[in-house]
XYZ file of C-alpha atoms in Angstrom:
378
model
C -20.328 186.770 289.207
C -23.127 189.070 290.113
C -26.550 188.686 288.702
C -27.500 190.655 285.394
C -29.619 193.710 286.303
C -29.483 195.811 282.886
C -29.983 194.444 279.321
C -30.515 195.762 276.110
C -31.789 194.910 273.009
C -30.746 196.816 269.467
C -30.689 196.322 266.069
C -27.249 196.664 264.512
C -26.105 197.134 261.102
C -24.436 194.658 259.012
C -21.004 195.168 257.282
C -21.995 198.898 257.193
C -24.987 198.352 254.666
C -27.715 199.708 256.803
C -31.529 198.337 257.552
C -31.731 198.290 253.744
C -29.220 195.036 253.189
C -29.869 193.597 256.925
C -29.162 193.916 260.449
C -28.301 191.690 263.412
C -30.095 191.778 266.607
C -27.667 191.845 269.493
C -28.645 191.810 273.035
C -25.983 194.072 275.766
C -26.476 191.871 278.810
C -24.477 194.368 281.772
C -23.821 193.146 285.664
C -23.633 195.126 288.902
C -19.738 194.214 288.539
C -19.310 196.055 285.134
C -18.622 193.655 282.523
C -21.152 194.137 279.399
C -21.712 191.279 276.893
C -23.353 191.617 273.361
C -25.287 189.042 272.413
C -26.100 187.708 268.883
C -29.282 186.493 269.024
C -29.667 184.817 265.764
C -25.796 183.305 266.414
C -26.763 182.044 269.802
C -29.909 180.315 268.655
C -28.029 178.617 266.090
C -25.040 177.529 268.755
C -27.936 175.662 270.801
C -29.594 174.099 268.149
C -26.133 172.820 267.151
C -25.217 171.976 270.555
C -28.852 170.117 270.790
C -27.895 168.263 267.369
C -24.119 167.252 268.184
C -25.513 164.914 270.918
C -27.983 163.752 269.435
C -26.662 162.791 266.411
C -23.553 160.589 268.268
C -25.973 158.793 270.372
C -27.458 157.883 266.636
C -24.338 157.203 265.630
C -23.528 154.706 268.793
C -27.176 153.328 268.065
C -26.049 152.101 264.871
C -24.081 149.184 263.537
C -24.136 145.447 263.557
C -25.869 145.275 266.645
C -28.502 148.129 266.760
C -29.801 150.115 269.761
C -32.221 152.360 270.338
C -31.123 155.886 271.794
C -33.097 155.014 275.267
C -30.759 152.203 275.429
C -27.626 154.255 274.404
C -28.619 156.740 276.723
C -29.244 154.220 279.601
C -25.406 152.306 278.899
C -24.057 155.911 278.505
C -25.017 156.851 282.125
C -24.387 153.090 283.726
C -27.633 151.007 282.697
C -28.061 148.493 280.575
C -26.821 145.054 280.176
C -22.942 144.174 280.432
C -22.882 143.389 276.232
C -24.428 146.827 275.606
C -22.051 148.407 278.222
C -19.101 146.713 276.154
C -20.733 147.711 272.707
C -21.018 151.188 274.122
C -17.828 152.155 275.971
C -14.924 150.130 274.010
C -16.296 150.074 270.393
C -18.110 152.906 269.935
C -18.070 155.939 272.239
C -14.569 155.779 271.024
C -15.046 156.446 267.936
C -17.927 158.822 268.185
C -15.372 160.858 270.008
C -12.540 161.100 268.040
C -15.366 161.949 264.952
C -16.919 164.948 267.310
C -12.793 165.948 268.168
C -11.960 165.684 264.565
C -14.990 167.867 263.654
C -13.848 170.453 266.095
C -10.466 170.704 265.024
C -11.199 170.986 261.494
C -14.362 173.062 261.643
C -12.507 175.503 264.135
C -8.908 176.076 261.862
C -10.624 176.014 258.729
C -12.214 179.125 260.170
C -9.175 180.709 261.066
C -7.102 179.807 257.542
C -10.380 181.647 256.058
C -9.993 184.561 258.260
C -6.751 185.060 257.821
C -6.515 184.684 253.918
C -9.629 186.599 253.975
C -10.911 183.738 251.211
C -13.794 181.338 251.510
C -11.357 178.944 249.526
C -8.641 179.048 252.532
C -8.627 176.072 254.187
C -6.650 173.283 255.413
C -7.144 170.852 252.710
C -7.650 173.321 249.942
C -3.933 174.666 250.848
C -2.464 171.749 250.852
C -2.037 170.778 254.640
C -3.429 167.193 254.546
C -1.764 166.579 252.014
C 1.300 167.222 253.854
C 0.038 165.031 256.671
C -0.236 162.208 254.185
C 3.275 162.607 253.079
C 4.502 162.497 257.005
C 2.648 159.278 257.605
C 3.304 157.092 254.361
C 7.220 158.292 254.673
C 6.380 156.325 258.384
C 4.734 153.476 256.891
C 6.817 152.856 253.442
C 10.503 153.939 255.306
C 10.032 152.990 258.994
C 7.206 150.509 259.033
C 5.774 152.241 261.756
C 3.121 151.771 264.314
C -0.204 153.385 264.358
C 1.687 156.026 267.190
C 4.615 156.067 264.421
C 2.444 157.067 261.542
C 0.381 159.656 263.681
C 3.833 161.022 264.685
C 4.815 161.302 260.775
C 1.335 163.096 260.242
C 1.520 165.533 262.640
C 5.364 166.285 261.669
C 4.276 166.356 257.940
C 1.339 168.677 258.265
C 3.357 171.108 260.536
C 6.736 171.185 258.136
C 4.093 171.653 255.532
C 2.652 174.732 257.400
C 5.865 176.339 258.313
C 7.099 176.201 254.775
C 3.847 177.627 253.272
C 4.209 180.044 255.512
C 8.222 181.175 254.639
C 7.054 180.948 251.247
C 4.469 183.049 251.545
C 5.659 185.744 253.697
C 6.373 189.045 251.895
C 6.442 191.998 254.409
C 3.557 190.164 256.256
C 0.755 187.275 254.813
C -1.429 188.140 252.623
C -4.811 186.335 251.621
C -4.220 185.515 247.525
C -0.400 184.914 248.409
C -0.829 182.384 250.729
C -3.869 180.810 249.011
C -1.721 180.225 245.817
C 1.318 178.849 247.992
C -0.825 176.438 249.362
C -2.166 175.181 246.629
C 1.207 174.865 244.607
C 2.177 173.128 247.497
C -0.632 171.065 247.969
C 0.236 169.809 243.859
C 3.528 169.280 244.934
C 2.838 166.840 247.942
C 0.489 164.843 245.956
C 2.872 163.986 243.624
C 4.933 162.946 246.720
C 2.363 161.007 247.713
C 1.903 159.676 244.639
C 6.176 158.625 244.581
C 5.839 157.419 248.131
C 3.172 154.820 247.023
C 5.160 153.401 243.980
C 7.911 152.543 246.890
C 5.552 150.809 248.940
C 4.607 146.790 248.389
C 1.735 145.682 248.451
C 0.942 145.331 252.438
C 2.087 149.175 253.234
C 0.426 150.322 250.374
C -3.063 148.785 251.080
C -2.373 150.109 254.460
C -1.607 153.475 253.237
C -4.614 153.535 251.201
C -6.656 153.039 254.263
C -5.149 155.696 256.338
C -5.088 158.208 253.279
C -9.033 157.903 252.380
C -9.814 158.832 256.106
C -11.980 156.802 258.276
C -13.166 156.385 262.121
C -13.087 152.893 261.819
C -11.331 151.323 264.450
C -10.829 154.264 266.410
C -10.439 153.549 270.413
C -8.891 155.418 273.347
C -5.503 155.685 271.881
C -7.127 158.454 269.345
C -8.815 160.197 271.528
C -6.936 160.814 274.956
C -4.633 162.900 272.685
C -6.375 164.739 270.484
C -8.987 165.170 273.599
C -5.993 167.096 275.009
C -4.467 168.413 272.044
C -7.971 170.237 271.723
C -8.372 171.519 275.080
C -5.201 173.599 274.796
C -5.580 174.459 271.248
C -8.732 175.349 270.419
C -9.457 177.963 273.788
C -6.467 179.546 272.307
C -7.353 180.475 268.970
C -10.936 181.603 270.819
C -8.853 183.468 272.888
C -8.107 185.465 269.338
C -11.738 185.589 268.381
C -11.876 189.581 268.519
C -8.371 190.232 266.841
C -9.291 187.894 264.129
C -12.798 189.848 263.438
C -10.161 192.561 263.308
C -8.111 191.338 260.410
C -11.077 190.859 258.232
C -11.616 194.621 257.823
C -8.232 194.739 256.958
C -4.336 195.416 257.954
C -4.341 199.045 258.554
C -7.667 199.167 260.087
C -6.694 196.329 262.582
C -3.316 198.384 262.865
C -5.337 201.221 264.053
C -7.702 199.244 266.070
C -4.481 198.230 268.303
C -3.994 194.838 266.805
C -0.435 193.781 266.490
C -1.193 191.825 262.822
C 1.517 189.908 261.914
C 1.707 188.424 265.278
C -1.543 187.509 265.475
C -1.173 185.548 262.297
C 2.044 183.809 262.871
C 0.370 182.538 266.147
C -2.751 181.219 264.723
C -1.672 180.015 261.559
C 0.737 177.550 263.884
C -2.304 176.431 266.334
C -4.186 176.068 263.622
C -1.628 173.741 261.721
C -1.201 171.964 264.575
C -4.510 171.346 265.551
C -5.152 169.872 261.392
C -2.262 168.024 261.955
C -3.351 166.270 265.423
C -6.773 165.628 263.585
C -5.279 164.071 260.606
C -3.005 162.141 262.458
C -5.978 160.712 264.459
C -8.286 159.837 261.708
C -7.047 160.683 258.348
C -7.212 163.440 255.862
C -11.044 163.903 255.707
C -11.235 166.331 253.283
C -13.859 169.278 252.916
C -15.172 169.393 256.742
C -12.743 172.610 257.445
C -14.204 174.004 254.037
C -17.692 174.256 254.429
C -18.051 173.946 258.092
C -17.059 177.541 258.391
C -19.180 178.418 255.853
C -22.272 176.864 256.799
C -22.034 178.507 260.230
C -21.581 181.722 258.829
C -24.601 181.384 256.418
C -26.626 180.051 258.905
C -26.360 183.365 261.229
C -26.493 186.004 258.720
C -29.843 187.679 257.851
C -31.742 186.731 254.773
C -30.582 189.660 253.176
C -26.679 189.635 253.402
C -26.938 185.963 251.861
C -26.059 186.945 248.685
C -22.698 189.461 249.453
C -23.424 191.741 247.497
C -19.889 191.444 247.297
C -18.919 192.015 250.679
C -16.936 189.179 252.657
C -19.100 187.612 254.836
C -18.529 188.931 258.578
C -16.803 186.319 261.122
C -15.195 184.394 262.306
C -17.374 182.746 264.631
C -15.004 180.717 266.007
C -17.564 178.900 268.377
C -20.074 177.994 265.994
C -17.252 176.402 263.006
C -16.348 173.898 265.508
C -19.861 172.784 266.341
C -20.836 172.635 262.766
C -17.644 170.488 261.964
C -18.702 168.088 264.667
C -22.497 167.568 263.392
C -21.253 167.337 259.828
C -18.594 164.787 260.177
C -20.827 162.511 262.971
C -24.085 163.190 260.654
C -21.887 161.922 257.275
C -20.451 159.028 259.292
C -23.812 158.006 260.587
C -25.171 158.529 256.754
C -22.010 156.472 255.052
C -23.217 153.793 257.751
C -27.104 153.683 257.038
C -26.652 154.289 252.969
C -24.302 151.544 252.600
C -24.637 148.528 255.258
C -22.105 146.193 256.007
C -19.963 147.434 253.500
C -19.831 150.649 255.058
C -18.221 153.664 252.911
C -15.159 155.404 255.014
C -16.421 158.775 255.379
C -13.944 160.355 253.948
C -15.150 159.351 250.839
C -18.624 160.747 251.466
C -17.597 163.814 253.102
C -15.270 164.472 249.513
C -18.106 163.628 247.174
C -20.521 166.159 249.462
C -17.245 168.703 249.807
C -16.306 168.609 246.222
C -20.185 169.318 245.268
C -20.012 171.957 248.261
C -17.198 173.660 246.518
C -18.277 173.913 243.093
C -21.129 175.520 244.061
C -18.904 177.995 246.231
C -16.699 178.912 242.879
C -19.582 179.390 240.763
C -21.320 181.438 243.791
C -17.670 183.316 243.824
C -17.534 183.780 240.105
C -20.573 185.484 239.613
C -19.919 187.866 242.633
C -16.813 188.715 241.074
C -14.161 187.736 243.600
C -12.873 184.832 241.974
């Protein structure tokens, strides 16, 4: 590509409420070849701290455990140093898991943005609407009918979370999707799993339902190269596809008709990333559990994080987005950063962090209803 030779800088309006309510600085970066790029200064600053934190925090997160290291020394057995024990304690127990946790983050951080976007609704995502729950039901019908293996009961997830999206979605289509609709499917669906759930594990004796348990609280203990060699490719096809509808999903926020005019074809946009976004939850459950509240508040976070001071407070007004980009680096920090925390709080008996990123979630969301309430939206 030819080298930039025009760039400008401006101060743009936010959500058409002038200087007075804030503004975004964008940068138009132009080449000799024609293509023009606008550049959110405020959102790019944030994507490189994150990008600075993600890796910083996993070599933490290696560092720690039974046998500590220091991040020199995680560093050093990353790149080939270091003695053969820390090059064992490195590559087969931990980078493992340290990858499937920044995957996992991804995934979730990345469709919980999209199930926002598309039911226009802070409160729209994956767990809220009842999609891990479905998961759960795939993979204890594996353990508790078919005693399955750990490939068995990530097949069951991944089959339960998509049936579970594909019926939400029937059930909610009425001339098109449409945010409250499919927010109140999900979550009469996601009351109606739980009591499946809750049947499956009164079928199950005592060994598949301690094993259940495990699965179901979500954890990246014992996660290896098994987890992530799928997922690693199940999120290199899915995820540049839904960035791929970045723009068209900015669209939808403003709107049917005015993404109708705007030359987006709406209700195909939405059937195809509602399904890449089901099936990337579902490939994340499968691989570590149902860790709730990571595709709720990563979105959110990332949003709040770029907007000016001003716009904080709506006013209101949706929040502009989705920023596709930054969701899925927030998801990764949050979940490595909580399972490095559930690690350091608790010791040797470490908590799963699914159980830490729930208690932080659930606090996350209350304050999100009341914040919703008193806007008048909810």
């Amino acid at each position: 590509m030819s080298a930039t030779v025009k760039s400008g800088e401006a101060v743009e309006p936010e959500a058409g409420k002038g200087r007075a309510a804030g503004a975004r600085r964008v940068r138009a970066v132009r080449t000799k070849g024609g293509l023009s790029v606008r550049l959110d200064i405020r959102a790019t600053a944030v994507g490189l701290l994150l990008l600075a934190v993600a890796p910083a925090a996993a070599v933490a997160l290696i560092g720690s455990g039974d046998y500590p290291m220091t991040p020199s020394e995680v560093v050093a057995a990353l790149t080939g140093g270091g003695d053969a024990g820390q090059q064992y304690i490195v590559h087969d127990l931990r980078l493992p898991r340290v990858l499937v946790g920044l995957l996992v983050g991804v995934a979730f951080g990345v469709s919980g943005a999209v199930f926002q976007t598309v039911s226009r609704n802070p409160l729209g995502s994956p767990d809220v609407l009842g999609f891990a729950q479905g998961s759960s039901v795939g993979a204890l019908a594996a353990i508790v009918y078919f005693q399955a293996d750990a490939f068995g009961v990530a097949a069951g997830a991944v089959a339960g979370g998509v049936g579970t999206g594909i019926a939400i979605f029937l059930l909610a289509w009425k001339r098109g999707i449409h945010g409250y609709r499919f927010v109140l499917v999900g979550i009469g669906a996601s009351a109606m799993l739980y009591a499946m759930v809750l049947f499956l594990m009164t079928k199950a004796n005592i060994v598949e339902a301690t094993r259940a348990t495990t699965w179901m609280t979500g954890s990246l203990n014992g996660r290896g190269w098994d987890q992530v060699e799928p997922l690693a490719a199940v999120c290199a096809v899915l995820v540049p596809l839904l960035l791929f509808f970045g723009r068209p999903l900015r669209m939808l926020e403003m709107g049917d008709d005015a993404a109708y005019a705007l030359g987006v074809r709406v209700d195909r946009v939405r059937i195809v990333v509602l399904l890449t976004a089901v099936v990337l939850v579902a490939a994340a459950t499968a691989a570590a559990g149902p860790i709730s509240f990571v595709a709720l508040t990563a979105p959110q976070l990332a949003r709040r994080l770029t907007l000016p001071r001003r716009l904080k407070g709506g006013g209101g007004a949706p929040m502009p987005g989705p920023n596709l980009v930054l969701s899925g680096l927030m998801g990764a920090v949050l979940l490595v950063a909580a399972d490095w925390a559930s690690q350091q709080l608790f010791g040797a008996d470490q908590l799963p962090v699914g159980v830490l990123t729930g208690v932080l979630g659930g606090g996350y969301l209350l304050w999100l209803l009341a914040t919703e309430r008193k806007a008048g939206r909810v």
